[in-house]
Amino acid sequence: MRKWNAIISMVILLLFLVHMIAGIFQLTGIIAGGSRVLSIMAWVMTALIGVHTVIGCILTYSTLRSMKRAGVSYFRENQIFWARRISGFAILFFILSHILLFMGKNGAVYRPNLFTGPALAGQILLVLSVAVHVISNVRPLLISLGMPSLKKFAPDILVVLSILLFLSGIAFVIYYLRWISF
């Protein structure tokens, strides 16, 4: 089950990167939004996130059951484990708000019905929770996939991912500023 979860996680990550890059261009107005292919990819990613969530809940339940049988939880030693789970649930909440926010359709382009300050804050929190979740899960993902250490490439990957996450946060702010100027 862990191997399948790792494969699903990698596919989600790849789809997320494409979604994020396309979103940066759309939110900043560089390109017009509304691609049918991107919409289908987003819904496939959402379905895979659902499967990933179910598998994660099953694995978490198994871990909690083992802790109960052992009679010790070692919370302090397992803080990264809990950060992964909590950031995952935060992502679920913020993805739901993201989907609901961007479901409004204005002509051929998907636009929110109202993009307010709280909506902007929710989208920034989505970006931050994804960053925490991805960064804290990179090592277990690589182990699950049987990949050799990426120490040589890890700094480059982290810089590129950080830049993309930063740009997506900036894109939400630009979109918000464009929205309130109308």
Backbone as ProteinMPNN parsed JSONL, in Angstrom:
{"seq_chain_A": "MRKWNAIISMVILLLFLVHMIAGIFQLTGIIAGGSRVLSIMAWVMTALIGVHTVIGCILTYSTLRSMKRAGVSYFRENQIFWARRISGFAILFFILSHILLFMGKNGAVYRPNLFTGPALAGQILLVLSVAVHVISNVRPLLISLGMPSLKKFAPDILVVLSILLFLSGIAFVIYYLRWISF", "coords_chain_A": {"N_chain_A": [[0.824, -1.184, 0.0], [1.982, 1.212, 0.727], [3.812, 1.598, -1.343], [2.13, 2.005, -3.57], [0.928, 4.344, -2.693], [3.12, 6.026, -2.751], [3.665, 6.116, -5.506], [1.291, 7.263, -6.441], [1.537, 9.697, -5.094], [3.73, 10.829, -6.411], [2.699, 11.171, -9.0], [0.642, 12.971, -8.396], [2.2, 15.123, -7.538], [3.565, 15.813, -9.922], [1.375, 16.525, -11.575], [0.453, 18.624, -10.021], [2.562, 20.464, -10.248], [2.38, 21.166, -12.979], [-0.219, 22.261, -12.931], [0.205, 24.374, -11.157], [2.123, 25.976, -12.521], [0.677, 26.638, -14.855], [-1.413, 27.972, -13.597], [-0.069, 30.174, -12.486], [0.569, 31.648, -14.799], [-2.039, 32.136, -15.723], [-3.331, 33.522, -13.578], [-1.823, 35.832, -13.377], [-2.408, 37.034, -15.719], [-0.93, 36.688, -17.986], [-1.456, 34.663, -19.83], [-4.608, 33.686, -21.232], [-7.111, 32.047, -19.318], [-8.811, 28.841, -18.879], [-8.426, 26.356, -20.215], [-9.432, 23.257, -21.447], [-8.037, 20.855, -21.22], [-6.32, 21.381, -19.037], [-8.248, 21.669, -17.08], [-9.344, 19.076, -16.942], [-7.034, 17.717, -16.113], [-6.762, 18.872, -13.576], [-9.02, 17.863, -12.264], [-8.465, 15.119, -12.37], [-6.181, 15.127, -10.779], [-7.387, 15.918, -8.375], [-9.007, 13.684, -7.842], [-6.991, 11.752, -7.49], [-5.781, 12.839, -5.235], [-7.809, 12.366, -3.426], [-7.712, 9.527, -3.297], [-5.101, 9.261, -2.313], [-5.471, 10.476, 0.169], [-7.25, 8.681, 1.432], [-5.645, 6.369, 1.57], [-3.579, 7.436, 3.171], [-5.03, 7.938, 5.535], [-5.705, 5.312, 6.262], [-3.128, 4.26, 6.728], [-2.343, 5.958, 8.804], [-4.212, 5.278, 10.757], [-3.424, 2.639, 11.216], [-0.884, 3.127, 12.314], [-1.597, 4.533, 14.641], [-3.041, 2.536, 15.956], [-0.972, 0.718, 16.43], [0.577, 2.25, 18.171], [-1.156, 2.422, 20.324], [-1.324, -0.261, 21.117], [1.313, -0.634, 21.904], [1.378, 1.064, 23.988], [2.689, 3.436, 24.264], [3.241, 6.652, 22.9], [5.217, 8.363, 21.978], [5.209, 11.107, 21.144], [6.816, 13.41, 20.896], [9.072, 12.443, 19.552], [7.946, 11.797, 17.172], [7.176, 14.057, 15.779], [7.522, 15.064, 13.149], [6.108, 13.191, 11.675], [3.509, 13.812, 12.568], [3.355, 16.454, 11.693], [3.323, 16.026, 8.96], [0.847, 14.714, 8.669], [-0.969, 16.641, 9.708], [-0.469, 18.853, 8.02], [-1.32, 17.698, 5.658], [-4.096, 17.378, 6.111], [-4.727, 20.068, 6.368], [-4.222, 20.91, 3.774], [-6.306, 19.557, 2.465], [-8.559, 20.976, 3.39], [-7.973, 23.565, 2.399], [-7.799, 23.014, -0.338], [-10.408, 22.327, -0.9], [-11.614, 24.838, -0.458], [-10.292, 26.212, -2.487], [-11.228, 24.918, -4.801], [-13.994, 25.468, -4.587], [-13.869, 28.237, -4.706], [-12.828, 28.802, -7.271], [-14.744, 27.781, -8.967], [-16.641, 29.364, -10.18], [-17.895, 30.388, -13.289], [-17.091, 32.451, -15.888], [-18.031, 33.308, -18.81], [-15.867, 31.795, -21.062], [-13.887, 31.415, -19.298], [-12.711, 30.323, -16.176], [-13.577, 31.887, -13.286], [-13.559, 33.299, -10.052], [-16.563, 34.026, -8.215], [-16.39, 36.049, -6.388], [-13.504, 37.526, -5.279], [-12.067, 37.974, -2.474], [-10.279, 39.541, 0.314], [-10.112, 37.546, 2.452], [-10.347, 35.271, 0.807], [-8.008, 35.452, -0.69], [-6.155, 35.147, 1.419], [-6.739, 32.503, 2.134], [-5.848, 31.154, -0.158], [-3.125, 31.729, -0.127], [-2.472, 30.401, 2.23], [-2.993, 27.817, 1.351], [-0.879, 27.467, -0.464], [1.286, 27.618, 1.349], [0.736, 25.407, 3.065], [0.94, 23.301, 1.26], [3.636, 23.55, 0.644], [4.859, 22.904, 3.146], [3.92, 20.265, 3.429], [4.939, 18.926, 1.139], [7.729, 19.341, 1.345], [8.266, 18.124, 3.823], [7.731, 15.515, 3.214], [9.409, 14.582, 1.243], [11.735, 12.958, 1.659], [10.642, 10.419, 2.745], [9.131, 9.751, 0.471], [11.063, 9.376, -1.538], [12.413, 7.184, -0.421], [10.344, 5.274, -0.407], [9.993, 4.942, -3.132], [12.324, 3.757, -3.773], [14.499, 5.199, -4.599], [17.788, 6.415, -5.186], [19.811, 8.452, -3.066], [19.261, 11.905, -3.381], [21.024, 13.895, -2.809], [22.866, 15.44, -4.206], [21.276, 16.762, -6.08], [19.24, 17.81, -4.56], [19.376, 20.493, -3.385], [19.032, 22.07, -5.736], [16.516, 21.197, -6.648], [14.918, 21.972, -4.463], [15.274, 24.762, -4.579], [14.094, 25.405, -7.084], [11.455, 24.46, -6.632], [10.786, 26.099, -4.447], [10.89, 28.625, -5.677], [8.793, 28.347, -7.542], [6.605, 27.98, -5.797], [6.713, 30.415, -4.433], [6.242, 32.168, -6.588], [3.657, 31.365, -7.23], [2.255, 32.221, -4.978], [2.682, 34.996, -5.249], [1.333, 35.322, -7.672], [-1.323, 34.893, -6.882], [-1.672, 37.161, -5.304], [-1.323, 39.189, -7.243], [-3.516, 38.578, -8.859], [-5.558, 39.097, -7.054], [-5.186, 41.87, -6.701], [-5.711, 42.718, -9.325], [-8.351, 41.965, -9.405], [-9.651, 43.549, -7.452], [-9.328, 45.997, -8.622], [-11.132, 46.206, -10.627]], "CA_chain_A": [[0.0, 0.0, 0.0], [2.89, 2.369, 0.774], [4.392, 1.772, -2.678], [1.089, 2.635, -4.386], [0.776, 5.71, -2.208], [4.281, 6.781, -3.249], [3.475, 6.334, -6.948], [0.207, 8.248, -6.543], [2.087, 10.973, -4.639], [4.591, 11.36, -7.469], [1.816, 11.635, -10.075], [0.005, 14.188, -7.875], [3.206, 16.181, -7.539], [3.784, 16.235, -11.311], [0.176, 17.247, -12.007], [0.414, 19.874, -9.269], [3.531, 21.395, -10.844], [1.782, 21.672, -14.219], [-1.342, 23.104, -12.514], [0.755, 25.581, -10.544], [2.742, 26.805, -13.561], [-0.417, 27.184, -15.665], [-2.124, 28.921, -12.749], [0.734, 31.402, -12.383], [0.36, 32.395, -16.042], [-3.434, 32.571, -15.822], [-3.668, 34.503, -12.548], [-1.134, 37.098, -13.64], [-2.931, 37.593, -16.96], [0.006, 36.485, -19.09], [-2.256, 33.927, -20.813], [-6.011, 33.542, -20.855], [-7.384, 30.757, -18.684], [-9.941, 28.095, -19.396], [-8.068, 25.207, -21.03], [-10.172, 22.023, -21.117], [-7.038, 19.865, -20.809], [-5.908, 21.718, -17.671], [-9.382, 21.39, -16.202], [-9.393, 17.619, -16.762], [-5.876, 17.364, -15.277], [-7.046, 19.298, -12.208], [-9.973, 16.918, -11.673], [-7.727, 13.862, -12.16], [-5.351, 15.358, -9.595], [-8.28, 15.923, -7.22], [-9.369, 12.289, -7.575], [-5.799, 11.09, -6.932], [-5.627, 13.353, -3.869], [-8.779, 11.608, -2.631], [-7.143, 8.189, -3.072], [-3.943, 9.485, -1.436], [-6.005, 10.768, 1.499], [-7.783, 7.438, 1.995], [-4.489, 5.531, 1.925], [-2.93, 8.088, 4.31], [-5.854, 7.71, 6.729], [-5.539, 3.904, 6.632], [-1.793, 4.104, 7.304], [-2.334, 6.665, 10.085], [-4.971, 4.438, 11.69], [-2.552, 1.509, 11.551], [0.143, 3.642, 13.213], [-2.234, 4.83, 15.935], [-3.35, 1.241, 16.582], [0.301, 0.178, 16.929], [0.949, 3.047, 19.343], [-2.037, 2.038, 21.437], [-0.888, -1.588, 21.574], [2.605, -0.483, 22.586], [1.137, 1.817, 25.212], [3.509, 4.638, 24.258], [3.032, 7.332, 21.624], [6.447, 9.055, 21.564], [4.773, 12.25, 20.356], [7.942, 14.308, 20.618], [9.943, 11.822, 18.559], [7.188, 11.636, 15.932], [6.608, 15.34, 15.4], [7.485, 15.206, 11.689], [4.968, 12.366, 11.271], [2.28, 14.571, 12.818], [3.373, 17.619, 10.807], [2.893, 15.531, 7.656], [-0.596, 14.445, 8.712], [-1.699, 17.892, 9.918], [-0.382, 19.649, 6.791], [-2.171, 17.024, 4.671], [-5.491, 17.75, 6.369], [-4.848, 21.495, 6.039], [-4.319, 20.973, 2.316], [-7.666, 19.158, 2.089], [-9.45, 22.102, 3.661], [-7.686, 24.666, 1.491], [-8.145, 22.589, -1.699], [-11.86, 22.465, -0.996], [-11.907, 26.26, -0.645], [-9.755, 26.563, -3.806], [-12.176, 24.408, -5.799], [-15.227, 26.245, -4.485], [-13.586, 29.605, -5.111], [-12.591, 28.914, -8.708], [-15.804, 27.109, -9.726], [-17.442, 30.336, -10.922], [-17.511, 30.425, -14.708], [-17.408, 33.73, -16.498], [-17.741, 33.069, -20.224], [-15.059, 30.584, -21.269], [-12.811, 31.438, -18.321], [-13.123, 30.082, -14.806], [-13.252, 33.018, -12.412], [-14.376, 33.277, -8.841], [-17.652, 34.981, -8.153], [-15.898, 37.162, -5.591], [-12.172, 37.219, -4.76], [-11.895, 38.923, -1.38], [-9.074, 39.379, 1.131], [-10.071, 36.207, 3.048], [-10.089, 34.283, -0.245], [-6.567, 35.552, -0.948], [-5.464, 34.534, 2.563], [-6.914, 31.053, 2.019], [-5.007, 30.64, -1.226], [-1.74, 31.805, 0.368], [-2.333, 29.296, 3.19], [-2.899, 26.596, 0.549], [0.502, 27.404, -0.953], [2.161, 27.314, 2.494], [0.512, 24.038, 3.552], [1.522, 22.403, 0.254], [5.097, 23.607, 0.829], [5.21, 22.116, 4.341], [3.623, 18.852, 3.181], [5.865, 18.376, 0.144], [9.097, 19.336, 1.873], [8.402, 17.139, 4.906], [7.503, 14.159, 2.7], [10.322, 14.23, 0.155], [12.587, 11.815, 2.026], [9.904, 9.153, 2.717], [8.729, 9.454, -0.9], [12.226, 8.804, -2.225], [12.658, 5.855, 0.148], [9.286, 4.381, -0.897], [10.201, 4.669, -4.558], [13.6, 3.079, -3.93], [15.424, 6.074, -5.324], [19.019, 6.73, -4.456], [19.844, 9.783, -2.47], [19.347, 13.011, -4.33], [21.729, 14.978, -2.122], [23.517, 16.287, -5.191], [20.272, 17.569, -6.77], [18.241, 18.31, -3.617], [19.317, 21.963, -3.31], [18.464, 22.602, -6.98], [15.083, 20.889, -6.633], [14.287, 22.83, -3.462], [15.264, 26.149, -5.065], [13.077, 25.499, -8.14], [10.151, 24.322, -5.983], [10.558, 27.313, -3.66], [10.595, 29.715, -6.611], [7.444, 28.134, -8.074], [5.638, 28.253, -4.725], [6.736, 31.864, -4.219], [5.568, 32.787, -7.727], [2.211, 31.128, -7.164], [1.746, 33.159, -3.968], [2.676, 36.316, -5.884], [0.271, 35.31, -8.684], [-2.598, 35.101, -6.182], [-1.727, 38.579, -4.908], [-1.553, 39.961, -8.47], [-4.903, 38.341, -9.246], [-6.382, 39.843, -6.099], [-5.072, 43.296, -7.038], [-6.443, 42.908, -10.57], [-9.766, 41.771, -9.092], [-10.214, 44.719, -6.728], [-9.227, 47.211, -9.445], [-12.251, 46.233, -11.574]], "C_chain_A": [[0.875, 1.257, 0.0], [3.506, 2.648, -0.603], [3.385, 2.452, -3.604], [0.895, 4.091, -3.991], [1.925, 6.587, -2.714], [4.13, 7.081, -4.731], [2.383, 7.382, -7.173], [0.72, 9.628, -6.14], [2.941, 11.624, -5.719], [3.744, 11.895, -8.634], [1.116, 12.927, -9.651], [0.98, 15.353, -7.942], [3.463, 16.704, -8.951], [2.582, 17.028, -11.84], [0.075, 18.599, -11.305], [1.37, 20.903, -9.859], [2.987, 21.994, -12.142], [0.64, 22.639, -13.885], [-0.842, 24.438, -11.957], [1.349, 26.509, -11.607], [1.665, 27.43, -14.448], [-1.194, 28.237, -14.879], [-1.378, 30.243, -12.597], [0.509, 32.269, -13.627], [-1.062, 32.934, -16.151], [-3.759, 33.676, -14.826], [-3.008, 35.852, -12.792], [-1.603, 37.743, -14.938], [-2.003, 37.444, -18.143], [-0.673, 35.694, -20.21], [-3.69, 33.868, -20.31], [-6.225, 32.153, -20.275], [-8.462, 29.995, -19.422], [-9.604, 26.917, -20.278], [-8.805, 23.959, -20.534], [-9.201, 20.95, -20.612], [-6.594, 20.121, -19.372], [-7.021, 21.446, -16.672], [-9.488, 19.894, -15.918], [-8.238, 17.164, -15.874], [-6.127, 17.729, -13.818], [-8.013, 18.329, -11.536], [-9.346, 15.538, -11.46], [-6.857, 13.984, -10.912], [-6.208, 15.327, -8.334], [-8.693, 14.498, -6.847], [-8.187, 11.535, -6.959], [-5.525, 11.568, -5.509], [-6.597, 12.637, -2.94], [-8.267, 10.214, -2.301], [-5.968, 8.279, -2.105], [-4.398, 9.721, 0.009], [-6.52, 9.501, 2.176], [-6.636, 6.522, 2.434], [-3.773, 6.116, 3.137], [-3.699, 7.881, 5.599], [-5.729, 6.261, 7.21], [-4.186, 3.688, 7.302], [-1.687, 4.816, 8.662], [-3.068, 5.853, 11.137], [-4.122, 3.252, 12.142], [-1.464, 1.944, 12.535], [-0.433, 3.92, 14.597], [-2.582, 3.543, 16.682], [-2.082, 0.612, 17.159], [0.761, 0.93, 18.172], [0.117, 2.649, 20.555], [-1.635, 0.677, 21.996], [0.415, -1.509, 22.35], [2.444, 0.269, 23.898], [1.952, 3.105, 25.319], [3.353, 5.307, 22.892], [4.289, 8.015, 21.095], [6.126, 10.263, 20.677], [5.946, 13.134, 19.958], [8.857, 13.746, 19.522], [9.263, 11.702, 17.187], [6.573, 12.944, 15.441], [6.544, 15.543, 13.888], [6.334, 14.378, 11.118], [3.677, 13.157, 11.421], [2.227, 15.836, 11.962], [2.907, 17.213, 9.409], [1.392, 15.329, 7.621], [-1.396, 15.746, 8.827], [-1.648, 18.756, 8.659], [-1.223, 19.021, 5.684], [-3.636, 17.378, 4.866], [-5.727, 19.236, 6.101], [-4.997, 21.661, 4.531], [-5.723, 20.6, 1.865], [-8.651, 20.307, 2.262], [-9.236, 23.215, 2.639], [-7.949, 24.298, 0.022], [-9.653, 22.72, -1.9], [-12.234, 23.936, -1.221], [-11.422, 26.737, -2.016], [-10.733, 26.132, -4.905], [-13.458, 25.238, -5.774], [-15.036, 27.673, -4.983], [-13.49, 29.743, -6.628], [-13.612, 28.155, -9.553], [-16.653, 28.085, -10.518], [-16.978, 30.403, -12.356], [-18.018, 31.728, -15.296], [-17.052, 33.618, -17.98], [-16.987, 31.763, -20.37], [-13.972, 30.448, -20.216], [-13.371, 31.171, -16.93], [-12.643, 31.239, -13.946], [-14.092, 32.893, -11.166], [-15.495, 34.311, -8.932], [-17.224, 36.228, -7.384], [-14.544, 36.764, -5.005], [-11.815, 38.282, -3.733], [-10.564, 38.695, -0.669], [-9.012, 38.02, 1.813], [-9.823, 35.099, 2.015], [-8.608, 34.267, -0.601], [-5.782, 34.875, 0.174], [-5.563, 33.012, 2.506], [-6.022, 30.453, 0.954], [-3.522, 30.681, -0.848], [-1.494, 30.674, 1.371], [-2.29, 27.95, 2.48], [-1.463, 26.406, 0.062], [1.452, 27.006, 0.182], [1.977, 25.878, 2.981], [1.043, 23.015, 2.555], [3.041, 22.381, 0.411], [5.53, 22.755, 2.017], [5.032, 20.626, 4.06], [4.635, 18.227, 2.216], [7.272, 18.276, 0.72], [9.275, 18.279, 2.962], [8.24, 15.701, 4.418], [8.455, 13.738, 1.601], [11.142, 12.986, 0.497], [11.808, 10.499, 2.054], [9.45, 8.759, 1.307], [9.877, 8.808, -1.661], [12.526, 7.391, -1.722], [11.632, 4.861, -0.39], [9.471, 4.009, -2.354], [11.53, 3.976, -4.831], [14.621, 3.892, -4.686], [16.686, 6.294, -4.502], [18.942, 8.16, -3.919], [19.993, 10.847, -3.547], [20.082, 14.189, -3.72], [22.366, 15.959, -3.105], [22.512, 17.249, -5.832], [19.271, 18.218, -5.832], [18.223, 19.837, -3.507], [18.704, 22.595, -4.555], [16.95, 22.395, -7.018], [14.356, 21.797, -5.652], [14.227, 24.287, -3.905], [14.177, 26.324, -6.127], [11.678, 25.421, -7.536], [9.815, 25.574, -5.171], [10.201, 28.499, -4.55], [9.176, 29.574, -7.157], [6.372, 28.421, -7.022], [5.565, 29.747, -4.437], [5.978, 32.575, -5.349], [4.064, 32.541, -7.701], [1.573, 32.004, -6.096], [1.652, 34.562, -4.525], [1.546, 36.402, -6.922], [-1.1, 35.504, -8.042], [-2.751, 36.56, -5.765], [-2.008, 39.453, -6.129], [-3.005, 39.8, -8.917], [-5.849, 39.122, -8.342], [-6.361, 41.333, -6.428], [-5.794, 43.609, -8.348], [-7.944, 42.834, -10.316], [-10.362, 43.015, -8.434], [-10.136, 45.996, -7.552], [-10.356, 47.302, -10.461], [-13.421, 46.981, -11.002]], "O_chain_A": [[0.544, 2.248, -0.651], [3.695, 3.806, -0.978], [3.742, 3.372, -4.34], [0.721, 4.961, -4.845], [1.721, 7.751, -3.061], [4.436, 8.19, -5.17], [2.539, 8.28, -8.0], [0.375, 10.625, -6.775], [2.879, 12.837, -5.917], [4.045, 12.953, -9.186], [1.006, 13.866, -10.44], [0.613, 16.451, -8.361], [3.568, 17.914, -9.151], [2.748, 18.071, -12.474], [-0.333, 19.593, -11.906], [1.029, 22.081, -9.961], [3.119, 23.195, -12.375], [0.539, 23.71, -14.483], [-1.401, 25.495, -12.251], [1.093, 27.713, -11.583], [1.732, 28.62, -14.758], [-1.586, 29.267, -15.427], [-1.994, 31.309, -12.583], [0.287, 33.475, -13.518], [-1.271, 34.054, -16.617], [-4.397, 34.664, -15.188], [-3.569, 36.893, -12.453], [-1.235, 38.881, -15.228], [-2.26, 38.014, -19.203], [-0.498, 36.001, -21.389], [-3.949, 33.986, -19.112], [-5.585, 31.192, -20.702], [-8.964, 30.439, -20.454], [-10.463, 26.501, -21.055], [-8.794, 23.654, -19.341], [-9.519, 20.219, -19.674], [-6.501, 19.186, -18.576], [-6.758, 21.037, -15.541], [-9.699, 19.493, -14.773], [-8.424, 16.33, -14.988], [-5.747, 16.979, -12.919], [-7.844, 18.007, -10.36], [-9.659, 14.861, -10.481], [-6.798, 13.067, -10.092], [-5.791, 14.762, -7.323], [-8.725, 14.149, -5.667], [-8.365, 10.767, -6.014], [-5.083, 10.786, -4.667], [-6.255, 12.332, -1.798], [-8.374, 9.765, -1.159], [-5.851, 7.468, -1.186], [-3.782, 9.223, 0.952], [-6.256, 9.273, 3.357], [-6.659, 5.97, 3.534], [-3.396, 5.373, 4.044], [-3.095, 7.67, 6.651], [-5.657, 6.007, 8.412], [-4.101, 3.011, 8.326], [-1.013, 4.323, 9.567], [-2.612, 5.744, 12.276], [-4.11, 2.908, 13.323], [-1.155, 1.218, 13.48], [0.179, 3.577, 15.609], [-2.434, 3.472, 17.902], [-2.11, 0.039, 18.249], [1.273, 0.326, 19.115], [0.629, 2.553, 21.671], [-1.608, 0.486, 23.212], [0.605, -2.224, 23.333], [3.264, 0.135, 24.807], [1.912, 3.785, 26.344], [3.332, 4.636, 21.86], [4.414, 8.225, 19.888], [6.699, 10.422, 19.599], [6.05, 13.556, 18.806], [9.351, 14.489, 18.673], [9.933, 11.528, 16.169], [5.55, 12.928, 14.756], [5.59, 16.144, 13.396], [5.661, 14.811, 10.183], [2.844, 13.173, 10.514], [1.142, 16.245, 11.547], [2.185, 17.96, 8.749], [0.731, 15.723, 6.66], [-2.389, 15.93, 8.122], [-2.662, 19.333, 8.265], [-1.783, 19.739, 4.855], [-4.344, 17.648, 3.895], [-6.809, 19.62, 5.656], [-5.808, 22.463, 4.067], [-6.279, 21.25, 0.98], [-9.472, 20.574, 1.384], [-10.195, 23.746, 2.08], [-8.286, 25.171, -0.778], [-10.111, 23.172, -2.95], [-13.07, 24.243, -2.071], [-12.071, 27.576, -2.641], [-11.023, 26.898, -5.825], [-13.948, 25.662, -6.821], [-15.929, 28.248, -5.606], [-14.015, 30.698, -7.201], [-13.37, 27.909, -10.735], [-17.334, 27.668, -11.455], [-15.776, 30.469, -12.613], [-19.201, 32.058, -15.215], [-15.896, 33.812, -18.357], [-17.423, 30.733, -19.856], [-13.214, 29.479, -20.229], [-14.397, 31.737, -16.553], [-11.449, 31.532, -13.888], [-15.228, 32.423, -11.228], [-15.384, 35.322, -9.625], [-17.654, 37.336, -7.703], [-14.453, 35.757, -4.303], [-11.322, 39.356, -4.079], [-9.818, 37.775, -1.004], [-7.964, 37.376, 1.771], [-9.164, 34.104, 2.317], [-8.02, 33.203, -0.791], [-4.849, 34.117, -0.091], [-4.593, 32.311, 2.794], [-5.491, 29.358, 1.136], [-2.759, 29.783, -1.204], [-0.428, 30.058, 1.361], [-1.622, 27.03, 2.951], [-0.903, 25.315, 0.166], [2.322, 26.155, -0.005], [2.96, 25.2, 3.279], [1.546, 21.966, 2.959], [3.662, 21.322, 0.321], [6.469, 21.968, 1.904], [5.892, 19.818, 4.412], [5.125, 17.124, 2.455], [7.928, 17.242, 0.595], [10.309, 17.614, 3.021], [8.579, 14.765, 5.141], [8.324, 12.634, 1.071], [11.224, 12.059, -0.309], [12.259, 9.53, 1.445], [9.39, 7.573, 0.983], [9.684, 7.807, -2.35], [12.856, 6.506, -2.511], [11.983, 3.748, -0.781], [9.145, 2.896, -2.765], [11.837, 3.643, -5.975], [15.508, 3.342, -5.338], [16.642, 6.351, -3.273], [18.082, 8.947, -4.313], [20.759, 10.692, -4.497], [19.813, 15.341, -4.058], [22.398, 17.164, -2.857], [22.838, 18.406, -6.098], [18.518, 19.095, -6.256], [17.144, 20.428, -3.532], [17.938, 23.552, -4.448], [16.199, 23.303, -7.374], [13.295, 22.334, -5.971], [13.241, 24.975, -3.64], [13.417, 27.291, -6.074], [10.809, 26.221, -7.881], [8.681, 26.052, -5.208], [9.314, 29.285, -4.218], [8.436, 30.555, -7.229], [5.35, 29.036, -7.326], [4.48, 30.287, -4.221], [5.174, 33.471, -5.096], [3.284, 33.405, -8.102], [0.456, 32.486, -6.288], [0.656, 35.252, -4.306], [0.883, 37.432, -7.036], [-1.949, 36.204, -8.596], [-3.84, 37.126, -5.864], [-2.838, 40.359, -6.062], [-3.648, 40.773, -9.309], [-6.814, 39.729, -8.806], [-7.406, 41.984, -6.432], [-6.424, 44.66, -8.467], [-8.719, 43.558, -10.941], [-11.44, 43.475, -8.813], [-10.801, 46.979, -7.227], [-10.536, 48.342, -11.095], [-14.454, 47.106, -11.659]]}, "name": "protein", "num_of_chains": 1, "seq": "MRKWNAIISMVILLLFLVHMIAGIFQLTGIIAGGSRVLSIMAWVMTALIGVHTVIGCILTYSTLRSMKRAGVSYFRENQIFWARRISGFAILFFILSHILLFMGKNGAVYRPNLFTGPALAGQILLVLSVAVHVISNVRPLLISLGMPSLKKFAPDILVVLSILLFLSGIAFVIYYLRWISF"}
